[in-house]
Short mmCIF file of N, CA and C and ligand atoms in Angstrom, two decimals:
data_model
loop_
_atom_site.label_atom_id
_atom_site.label_comp_id
_atom_site.label_asym_id
_atom_site.label_seq_id
_atom_site.Cartn_x
_atom_site.Cartn_y
_atom_site.Cartn_z
N UNK A 6 24.57 16.05 11.59
CA UNK A 6 23.95 14.64 11.14
C UNK A 6 24.76 14.06 11.30
N UNK A 7 24.92 12.59 11.53
CA UNK A 7 25.05 11.60 12.01
C UNK A 7 25.41 10.63 10.78
N UNK A 8 26.43 9.94 10.48
CA UNK A 8 26.34 8.82 9.69
C UNK A 8 26.53 7.32 11.04
N UNK A 9 24.91 6.93 10.46
CA UNK A 9 25.24 5.65 11.53
C UNK A 9 25.52 3.98 10.74
N UNK A 10 25.91 3.32 11.95
CA UNK A 10 26.80 2.29 11.47
C UNK A 10 25.10 1.52 11.12
N UNK A 11 25.41 0.29 10.15
CA UNK A 11 24.89 -0.40 9.14
C UNK A 11 25.10 -1.60 9.42
N UNK A 12 23.95 -2.59 9.62
CA UNK A 12 24.04 -4.10 10.06
C UNK A 12 24.00 -4.90 9.06
N UNK A 13 25.10 -5.52 8.81
CA UNK A 13 25.18 -6.63 7.69
C UNK A 13 24.42 -8.24 8.29
N UNK A 14 23.93 -8.82 7.22
CA UNK A 14 23.28 -9.89 7.23
C UNK A 14 25.08 -10.84 7.24
N UNK A 15 24.77 -11.94 7.74
CA UNK A 15 23.89 -12.69 9.06
C UNK A 15 23.70 -11.64 10.01
N UNK A 16 22.51 -11.54 10.41
CA UNK A 16 22.40 -10.65 12.05
C UNK A 16 20.84 -10.75 12.27
N UNK A 17 21.08 -11.35 13.64
CA UNK A 17 19.32 -11.41 13.90
C UNK A 17 18.87 -10.23 14.10
N UNK A 18 19.83 -9.09 14.51
CA UNK A 18 18.35 -8.11 14.31
C UNK A 18 17.96 -7.61 13.11
N UNK A 19 18.46 -7.62 12.33
CA UNK A 19 17.82 -7.44 10.64
C UNK A 19 16.44 -8.31 10.37
N UNK A 20 16.19 -9.26 11.61
CA UNK A 20 14.95 -10.08 11.05
C UNK A 20 14.03 -10.26 12.63
N UNK A 21 13.69 -9.11 13.05
CA UNK A 21 12.93 -8.79 13.88
C UNK A 21 11.70 -7.70 13.62
N UNK A 22 10.49 -7.85 13.74
CA UNK A 22 9.62 -7.50 13.50
C UNK A 22 9.69 -5.65 13.80
N UNK A 23 9.99 -4.83 13.54
CA UNK A 23 9.84 -3.36 13.79
C UNK A 23 8.73 -2.51 14.38
N UNK A 24 8.76 -2.24 15.46
CA UNK A 24 6.98 -1.44 16.46
C UNK A 24 6.60 -0.09 15.51
N UNK A 25 5.64 0.43 15.50
CA UNK A 25 5.05 1.11 14.81
C UNK A 25 5.67 2.97 15.80
N UNK A 26 5.75 3.71 15.09
CA UNK A 26 6.30 4.38 15.49
C UNK A 26 4.71 4.98 16.34
N UNK A 27 4.59 5.47 17.63
CA UNK A 27 3.92 6.08 18.76
C UNK A 27 3.97 7.55 18.55
N UNK A 28 4.91 8.39 19.03
CA UNK A 28 4.91 9.61 18.75
C UNK A 28 5.80 10.48 18.02
N UNK A 29 5.42 11.08 17.24
CA UNK A 29 6.64 11.65 16.26
C UNK A 29 7.53 12.96 17.00
N UNK A 30 8.25 13.06 17.45
CA UNK A 30 9.38 13.80 18.40
C UNK A 30 10.55 14.36 17.65
N UNK A 31 10.87 15.69 17.75
CA UNK A 31 12.39 16.52 17.34
C UNK A 31 13.64 15.16 17.24
N UNK A 32 13.21 14.07 18.12
CA UNK A 32 14.32 12.90 18.16
C UNK A 32 14.11 11.78 17.05
N UNK A 33 12.79 12.26 16.78
CA UNK A 33 12.81 11.16 15.33
C UNK A 33 13.10 11.99 13.99
N UNK A 34 12.84 13.27 13.98
CA UNK A 34 12.80 14.46 13.02
C UNK A 34 14.61 13.88 12.37
N UNK A 35 15.35 14.32 13.91
CA UNK A 35 17.02 14.03 13.97
C UNK A 35 17.09 12.55 13.54
N UNK A 36 16.64 11.16 13.97
CA UNK A 36 17.36 10.27 13.18
C UNK A 36 16.86 10.00 11.86
N UNK A 37 15.48 10.71 11.35
CA UNK A 37 15.24 10.66 9.65
C UNK A 37 16.40 11.50 9.05
N UNK A 38 16.78 12.47 10.07
CA UNK A 38 18.21 13.60 9.04
C UNK A 38 18.94 12.02 9.35
N UNK A 39 19.70 11.68 9.68
CA UNK A 39 20.25 10.67 10.44
C UNK A 39 20.22 9.77 9.50
N UNK A 40 19.64 9.19 9.09
CA UNK A 40 19.07 8.04 8.36
C UNK A 40 19.57 8.59 6.87
N UNK A 41 19.03 9.61 6.20
CA UNK A 41 19.14 10.20 4.85
C UNK A 41 20.61 10.51 4.82
N UNK A 42 21.70 10.80 5.70
CA UNK A 42 22.71 11.19 5.55
C UNK A 42 23.62 9.72 5.70
N UNK A 43 23.27 8.30 6.02
CA UNK A 43 24.10 7.26 6.04
C UNK A 43 23.62 6.63 4.65
N UNK A 44 22.30 7.10 4.34
CA UNK A 44 22.10 6.01 3.25
C UNK A 44 22.66 7.01 2.03
N UNK A 45 23.02 8.27 1.99
CA UNK A 45 23.70 9.03 1.02
C UNK A 45 25.61 8.87 0.74
N UNK A 46 25.61 8.35 2.67
CA UNK A 46 27.10 8.32 1.93
C UNK A 46 27.07 6.69 1.78
N UNK A 47 26.28 5.95 1.93
CA UNK A 47 26.34 4.64 1.57
C UNK A 47 26.30 4.02 -0.09
N UNK A 48 25.60 5.83 -0.60
CA UNK A 48 25.36 5.55 -2.15
C UNK A 48 24.34 4.14 -2.17
N UNK A 49 23.13 4.47 -0.96
CA UNK A 49 22.20 3.83 -1.13
C UNK A 49 20.90 4.65 -1.86
N UNK A 50 19.40 3.68 -2.21
CA UNK A 50 18.48 4.56 -2.43
C UNK A 50 17.46 4.57 -1.20
N UNK A 51 17.74 3.41 -0.56
CA UNK A 51 16.48 3.49 0.42
C UNK A 51 17.52 2.61 2.12
N UNK A 52 16.76 3.18 2.64
CA UNK A 52 17.37 2.39 4.04
C UNK A 52 16.33 2.13 5.38
N UNK A 53 15.98 1.21 5.43
CA UNK A 53 15.43 1.20 7.20
C UNK A 53 15.68 1.11 8.18
N UNK A 54 14.85 1.54 9.00
CA UNK A 54 15.27 1.76 10.81
C UNK A 54 16.22 0.43 11.30
N UNK A 55 15.48 -0.60 11.15
CA UNK A 55 16.00 -1.97 11.85
C UNK A 55 17.64 -1.85 10.84
N UNK A 56 17.71 -1.42 9.65
CA UNK A 56 19.52 -1.63 9.23
C UNK A 56 20.12 -0.97 10.16
N UNK A 57 19.84 -0.05 10.36
CA UNK A 57 20.70 1.04 11.67
C UNK A 57 20.22 0.58 13.19
N UNK A 58 20.20 -0.49 13.47
CA UNK A 58 19.32 -1.32 14.65
C UNK A 58 18.53 -0.43 15.92
N UNK A 59 17.46 -0.14 14.96
CA UNK A 59 16.34 0.51 15.80
C UNK A 59 14.95 -0.21 15.36
N UNK A 60 14.39 -0.93 15.95
CA UNK A 60 13.37 -1.99 15.40
C UNK A 60 11.91 -0.83 15.39
N UNK A 61 12.16 0.11 14.76
CA UNK A 61 10.66 1.02 14.62
C UNK A 61 10.40 1.10 13.05
N UNK A 62 9.49 1.44 12.48
CA UNK A 62 8.74 1.16 11.27
C UNK A 62 8.56 3.15 10.51
N UNK A 63 10.31 3.01 9.97
CA UNK A 63 10.90 4.14 9.84
C UNK A 63 11.73 3.60 8.39
N UNK A 64 11.28 4.73 7.54
CA UNK A 64 12.04 4.31 5.96
C UNK A 64 12.56 4.97 5.25
N UNK A 65 13.84 5.52 4.65
CA UNK A 65 13.64 6.75 3.43
C UNK A 65 14.34 6.53 2.32
N UNK A 66 13.77 6.98 1.62
CA UNK A 66 14.85 6.47 0.28
C UNK A 66 14.94 8.16 -0.63
N UNK A 67 15.55 7.61 -1.67
CA UNK A 67 15.85 8.91 -2.45
C UNK A 67 16.13 8.21 -3.84
N UNK A 68 14.89 8.73 -4.76
CA UNK A 68 14.67 8.02 -6.14
C UNK A 68 13.75 9.02 -6.69
N UNK A 69 13.75 8.84 -8.05
CA UNK A 69 12.75 9.57 -9.01
C UNK A 69 11.29 9.36 -8.33
N UNK A 70 10.45 10.49 -7.98
CA UNK A 70 9.20 9.85 -7.88
C UNK A 70 8.36 9.48 -9.13
N UNK A 71 8.47 9.65 -10.13
CA UNK A 71 7.85 8.59 -11.43
C UNK A 71 9.43 7.89 -12.26
N UNK A 72 8.77 7.24 -13.03
CA UNK A 72 10.19 7.19 -13.72
C UNK A 72 10.58 8.02 -14.76
N UNK A 73 9.88 8.73 -14.95
CA UNK A 73 10.74 9.58 -16.12
C UNK A 73 10.82 10.37 -15.63
N UNK A 74 10.78 10.63 -14.06
CA UNK A 74 11.36 12.38 -13.15
C UNK A 74 12.80 12.48 -13.60
N UNK A 75 13.30 13.44 -13.62
CA UNK A 75 14.94 13.95 -13.65
C UNK A 75 15.47 14.16 -12.79
N UNK A 76 14.45 14.21 -11.23
CA UNK A 76 15.56 14.63 -10.30
C UNK A 76 15.26 13.52 -9.32
N UNK A 77 15.72 13.47 -8.34
CA UNK A 77 15.27 12.39 -7.46
C UNK A 77 14.96 13.51 -6.30
N UNK A 78 13.50 12.34 -5.20
CA UNK A 78 12.89 12.75 -4.31
C UNK A 78 13.61 12.08 -2.95
N UNK A 79 13.40 12.97 -2.06
CA UNK A 79 14.09 12.43 -0.95
C UNK A 79 12.21 11.79 -0.11
N UNK A 80 12.47 10.60 0.40
CA UNK A 80 10.65 10.42 0.98
C UNK A 80 11.45 9.95 2.77
N UNK A 81 10.72 10.66 3.30
CA UNK A 81 10.29 10.09 4.68
C UNK A 81 8.95 9.51 5.50
N UNK A 82 9.47 8.33 5.61
CA UNK A 82 8.34 7.70 5.85
C UNK A 82 8.52 6.81 7.26
N UNK A 83 7.05 7.28 7.62
CA UNK A 83 7.12 6.73 9.24
C UNK A 83 5.48 5.83 9.31
N UNK A 84 5.61 4.79 9.58
CA UNK A 84 4.65 3.66 10.06
C UNK A 84 4.20 3.34 9.00
N UNK A 85 5.08 3.03 7.16
CA UNK A 85 4.16 2.92 6.21
C UNK A 85 3.60 1.62 6.04
N UNK A 86 2.38 1.64 4.99
CA UNK A 86 1.94 0.65 5.21
C UNK A 86 1.43 0.58 3.42
N UNK A 87 1.21 -0.40 2.75
CA UNK A 87 0.78 -0.83 1.50
C UNK A 87 -1.04 -0.91 1.64
N UNK A 88 -1.51 0.15 1.31
CA UNK A 88 -3.17 -0.04 1.25
C UNK A 88 -3.86 -0.63 -0.44
N UNK A 89 -2.97 -0.37 -0.97
CA UNK A 89 -3.40 -1.03 -2.33
C UNK A 89 -2.73 -1.43 -3.34
N UNK A 90 -2.39 -2.94 -3.65
CA UNK A 90 -1.70 -3.28 -4.71
C UNK A 90 -2.52 -3.37 -6.01
N UNK A 91 -1.79 -3.01 -7.31
CA UNK A 91 -2.16 -3.72 -8.64
C UNK A 91 -1.67 -4.93 -8.84
N UNK A 92 -1.91 -5.07 -9.78
CA UNK A 92 -2.19 -6.62 -10.59
C UNK A 92 -0.71 -6.78 -11.41
N UNK A 93 -0.16 -5.71 -11.80
CA UNK A 93 1.17 -6.08 -12.82
C UNK A 93 2.26 -6.14 -12.06
N UNK A 94 3.21 -7.50 -11.88
CA UNK A 94 4.56 -7.72 -11.76
C UNK A 94 5.62 -6.68 -12.27
N UNK A 95 6.76 -6.77 -11.38
CA UNK A 95 7.97 -6.49 -12.15
C UNK A 95 8.85 -7.00 -11.24
N UNK A 96 10.52 -6.90 -11.79
CA UNK A 96 11.81 -7.17 -10.89
C UNK A 96 12.97 -6.12 -11.38
N UNK A 97 13.64 -6.34 -10.38
CA UNK A 97 14.68 -5.32 -10.53
C UNK A 97 15.79 -6.25 -9.79
N UNK A 98 17.00 -6.47 -9.86
CA UNK A 98 18.11 -6.39 -9.30
C UNK A 98 18.43 -5.71 -8.48
N UNK A 99 17.76 -5.98 -7.26
CA UNK A 99 17.64 -5.03 -5.92
C UNK A 99 19.51 -5.42 -5.38
N UNK A 100 19.66 -4.18 -4.76
CA UNK A 100 21.18 -4.26 -4.22
C UNK A 100 20.38 -3.54 -2.63
N UNK A 101 20.92 -3.90 -1.30
CA UNK A 101 20.91 -3.71 0.02
C UNK A 101 21.92 -3.78 0.53
N UNK A 102 22.04 -2.35 1.56
CA UNK A 102 23.18 -1.98 2.04
C UNK A 102 23.14 -2.74 3.23
N UNK A 103 22.96 -3.79 3.56
CA UNK A 103 23.19 -4.66 4.57
C UNK A 103 23.37 -5.78 4.52
N UNK A 104 23.50 -6.16 3.33
CA UNK A 104 23.16 -7.28 2.04
C UNK A 104 24.75 -7.01 0.64
N UNK A 105 25.93 -6.40 0.88
CA UNK A 105 26.34 -5.60 0.10
C UNK A 105 27.30 -6.64 -0.77
N UNK A 106 27.14 -6.41 -1.80
CA UNK A 106 27.69 -7.15 -2.94
C UNK A 106 27.11 -7.81 -3.66
N UNK A 107 25.64 -7.97 -3.04
CA UNK A 107 24.69 -8.81 -4.08
C UNK A 107 23.73 -7.97 -4.67
N UNK A 108 23.11 -8.42 -5.56
CA UNK A 108 21.80 -8.03 -6.52
C UNK A 108 20.71 -8.77 -7.00
N UNK A 109 19.84 -9.03 -5.98
CA UNK A 109 19.04 -9.85 -6.26
C UNK A 109 17.93 -9.52 -6.96
N UNK A 110 17.05 -10.60 -7.36
CA UNK A 110 16.11 -9.91 -8.42
C UNK A 110 14.62 -10.80 -7.85
N UNK A 111 14.05 -10.00 -7.46
CA UNK A 111 12.67 -10.11 -6.68
C UNK A 111 11.82 -9.99 -7.25
N UNK A 112 10.72 -10.89 -7.46
CA UNK A 112 9.52 -10.34 -8.13
C UNK A 112 8.78 -9.38 -6.62
N UNK A 113 8.20 -8.30 -7.76
CA UNK A 113 7.24 -7.10 -7.02
C UNK A 113 6.67 -7.35 -7.80
N UNK A 114 4.91 -6.38 -6.54
CA UNK A 114 4.03 -5.54 -7.37
C UNK A 114 4.82 -4.39 -8.54
N UNK A 115 4.14 -3.63 -9.39
CA UNK A 115 4.50 -2.90 -10.08
C UNK A 115 4.01 -1.71 -9.35
N UNK A 116 2.96 -1.68 -9.36
CA UNK A 116 2.11 -0.59 -8.90
C UNK A 116 1.40 -0.65 -7.09
N UNK A 117 1.88 0.37 -6.52
CA UNK A 117 0.95 0.56 -5.29
C UNK A 117 0.82 1.38 -4.55
N UNK A 118 -0.28 1.83 -3.55
CA UNK A 118 -0.35 2.88 -2.93
C UNK A 118 0.16 2.62 -1.49
N UNK A 119 0.65 3.78 -1.14
CA UNK A 119 1.25 3.68 0.08
C UNK A 119 0.64 4.87 1.38
N UNK A 120 0.12 4.23 2.80
CA UNK A 120 -0.13 4.74 3.36
C UNK A 120 1.50 5.62 4.29
N UNK A 121 1.12 6.88 4.50
CA UNK A 121 2.28 6.81 5.93
C UNK A 121 2.50 8.36 6.69
N UNK A 122 3.12 8.53 7.80
CA UNK A 122 3.17 9.32 7.93
C UNK A 122 4.45 10.16 7.78
N UNK A 123 4.43 11.65 7.88
CA UNK A 123 5.66 12.00 7.51
C UNK A 123 5.75 12.75 8.69
N UNK A 124 7.42 13.26 8.27
CA UNK A 124 7.94 13.74 9.52
C UNK A 124 7.18 14.73 10.61
N UNK A 125 5.94 15.00 10.04
CA UNK A 125 5.54 16.00 11.00
C UNK A 125 4.03 15.79 11.95
N UNK A 126 3.97 14.20 11.42
CA UNK A 126 2.88 13.30 12.03
C UNK A 126 1.69 13.61 10.66
N UNK A 127 2.32 13.94 10.21
CA UNK A 127 0.67 14.34 8.85
C UNK A 127 0.79 12.78 7.94
N UNK A 128 -0.68 12.49 7.87
CA UNK A 128 -1.27 11.47 7.54
C UNK A 128 -0.80 11.65 5.64
N UNK A 129 -0.07 10.88 4.70
CA UNK A 129 -0.28 11.06 3.56
C UNK A 129 -0.36 9.82 2.51
N UNK A 130 -0.46 9.99 1.69
CA UNK A 130 -0.50 8.39 0.73
C UNK A 130 -0.16 8.78 -0.70
N UNK A 131 0.63 8.01 -1.34
CA UNK A 131 1.43 8.17 -2.13
C UNK A 131 1.30 7.04 -3.34
N UNK A 132 0.95 7.15 -4.50
CA UNK A 132 1.43 5.95 -5.45
C UNK A 132 2.37 6.35 -5.86
N UNK A 133 2.73 4.98 -6.18
CA UNK A 133 4.30 4.86 -6.87
C UNK A 133 4.41 3.41 -7.25
N UNK A 134 4.97 3.87 -8.59
CA UNK A 134 4.65 2.69 -9.65
C UNK A 134 6.76 2.25 -9.95
N UNK A 135 6.91 1.36 -10.11
CA UNK A 135 7.92 0.55 -10.88
C UNK A 135 9.37 0.76 -10.17
N UNK A 136 10.20 1.18 -9.64
CA UNK A 136 11.40 1.35 -8.97
C UNK A 136 10.93 1.71 -7.46
N UNK A 137 10.12 2.64 -7.50
CA UNK A 137 9.74 3.46 -6.48
C UNK A 137 9.02 2.39 -5.51
N UNK A 138 7.91 1.51 -6.37
CA UNK A 138 7.13 0.66 -5.65
C UNK A 138 8.13 -0.61 -4.91
N UNK A 139 8.96 -0.77 -5.99
CA UNK A 139 10.01 -1.47 -5.67
C UNK A 139 10.37 -1.79 -4.54
N UNK A 140 11.18 -0.37 -4.62
CA UNK A 140 11.52 0.46 -3.01
C UNK A 140 11.36 0.21 -1.73
N UNK A 141 10.18 0.85 -2.37
CA UNK A 141 9.10 0.71 -1.17
C UNK A 141 8.53 -0.50 -0.72
N UNK A 142 8.67 -1.49 -1.34
CA UNK A 142 8.24 -2.82 -0.63
C UNK A 142 9.57 -3.62 -0.08
N UNK A 143 10.70 -3.13 -0.73
CA UNK A 143 12.12 -3.55 -0.02
C UNK A 143 12.27 -3.17 1.30
N UNK A 144 11.85 -1.25 1.22
CA UNK A 144 12.22 -1.01 2.79
C UNK A 144 11.22 -1.58 3.94
N UNK A 145 10.09 -1.75 3.41
CA UNK A 145 9.00 -2.29 4.38
C UNK A 145 9.09 -3.89 4.72
N UNK A 146 9.71 -4.33 3.58
CA UNK A 146 10.09 -6.46 3.94
C UNK A 146 11.13 -6.01 5.46
N UNK A 147 12.14 -4.89 4.78
CA UNK A 147 12.83 -4.78 6.20
C UNK A 147 12.42 -4.48 7.73
N UNK A 148 11.17 -4.08 7.81
CA UNK A 148 10.74 -3.37 9.02
C UNK A 148 10.37 -5.04 9.38
N UNK A 149 9.47 -5.65 8.60
CA UNK A 149 9.03 -7.10 8.98
C UNK A 149 10.25 -8.14 8.80
N UNK A 150 11.43 -7.87 9.21
CA UNK A 150 12.20 -8.71 9.47
C UNK A 150 12.94 -9.48 8.56
N UNK A 151 12.40 -9.03 7.09
CA UNK A 151 13.01 -9.64 5.85
C UNK A 151 13.61 -9.23 4.62
N UNK A 152 14.62 -9.45 4.26
CA UNK A 152 15.53 -9.40 3.34
C UNK A 152 15.69 -9.98 2.10
N UNK A 153 16.54 -9.36 1.45
CA UNK A 153 16.36 -9.59 0.19
C UNK A 153 16.85 -11.47 -0.05
N UNK A 154 17.64 -12.01 0.59
CA UNK A 154 18.27 -12.78 0.64
C UNK A 154 17.32 -14.24 0.72
N UNK A 155 16.08 -13.58 1.66
CA UNK A 155 14.98 -14.44 2.43
C UNK A 155 14.40 -15.08 1.05
N UNK A 156 14.54 -14.04 -0.40
CA UNK A 156 14.08 -14.77 -1.17
C UNK A 156 14.29 -15.70 -2.17
N UNK A 157 15.69 -15.83 -2.04
CA UNK A 157 16.62 -16.75 -2.68
C UNK A 157 16.41 -18.20 -2.56
N UNK A 158 17.12 -19.25 -2.92
CA UNK A 158 16.60 -20.81 -2.51
C UNK A 158 17.47 -20.68 -1.32
N UNK A 159 17.32 -22.23 -0.41
CA UNK A 159 17.69 -21.86 0.66
C UNK A 159 19.57 -22.73 0.07
N UNK A 160 19.58 -23.18 -1.05
CA UNK A 160 21.09 -23.12 -1.32
C UNK A 160 22.01 -21.98 -1.52
N UNK A 161 21.32 -20.92 -2.26
CA UNK A 161 21.70 -19.82 -3.27
C UNK A 161 21.67 -18.64 -1.65
N UNK A 162 21.22 -18.78 -0.89
CA UNK A 162 20.93 -18.42 0.35
C UNK A 162 22.04 -18.40 1.40
N UNK A 163 22.46 -19.87 1.33
CA UNK A 163 23.63 -20.35 2.25
C UNK A 163 24.64 -19.91 1.59
N UNK A 164 25.06 -19.83 0.47
CA UNK A 164 26.28 -19.35 -0.28
C UNK A 164 26.41 -18.13 -0.06
N UNK A 165 25.67 -17.04 0.01
CA UNK A 165 25.69 -15.52 0.11
C UNK A 165 26.26 -15.23 1.84
N UNK A 166 25.41 -16.28 2.46
CA UNK A 166 25.67 -15.81 3.91
C UNK A 166 26.78 -16.43 4.16
N UNK A 167 27.25 -17.46 3.94
CA UNK A 167 28.95 -17.48 3.93
C UNK A 167 29.90 -16.55 3.31
N UNK A 168 29.71 -16.55 2.07
CA UNK A 168 30.57 -14.88 1.67
C UNK A 168 30.40 -13.73 2.25
N UNK A 169 29.47 -13.47 2.73
CA UNK A 169 29.07 -11.94 3.94
C UNK A 169 29.99 -12.30 5.23
N UNK A 170 29.55 -13.56 5.74
CA UNK A 170 30.37 -13.76 7.17
C UNK A 170 31.61 -13.74 7.16
N UNK A 171 32.43 -14.52 5.78
CA UNK A 171 33.78 -13.93 5.52
C UNK A 171 34.03 -13.35 5.44
N UNK A 172 33.39 -12.30 4.60
CA UNK A 172 34.21 -10.49 4.08
C UNK A 172 33.63 -9.56 5.56
N UNK A 173 32.71 -9.80 5.60
CA UNK A 173 32.54 -8.30 6.66
C UNK A 173 32.10 -8.71 7.87
N UNK A 174 32.20 -9.87 8.26
CA UNK A 174 31.96 -10.62 10.13
C UNK A 174 33.22 -10.62 11.23
NI1 NI B 8 17.47 -3.16 1.42
#
């Protein structure tokens, strides 16, 4: 397995719309393993393919399946799509490997149902709430070219971008 390079904001490649995966191959499965390795190396809870410069609709996460679960589960999702959204909202201070050093509170839906393909091409659905639901929405945002910084006011966003430019570029 390989640890991949993570793109850091500001970077136009993080703002492209990712394309659906058409065929799930050994290469995709090996890429998923590399993504998990990369996420773990950086102590992240989630990673989306565009963050490692691949504009395809692929995300990985490692989080408890339910808010009271003791152990983490690794999720590998291809072409994820939110098919149901609950009425409740929640927010957490979200970190992002492409936005190091920042934690940004984002208003999200607290309960969602997500449909995706697993690494063998089987269609799955998952009901997720709270942190897992937030993480899925955060990672799907990446596939649509949207980062947590994009939820800030233009002024706060500019300040954060200047800081990132100075320290990471
Ligand atoms: Ni992120």
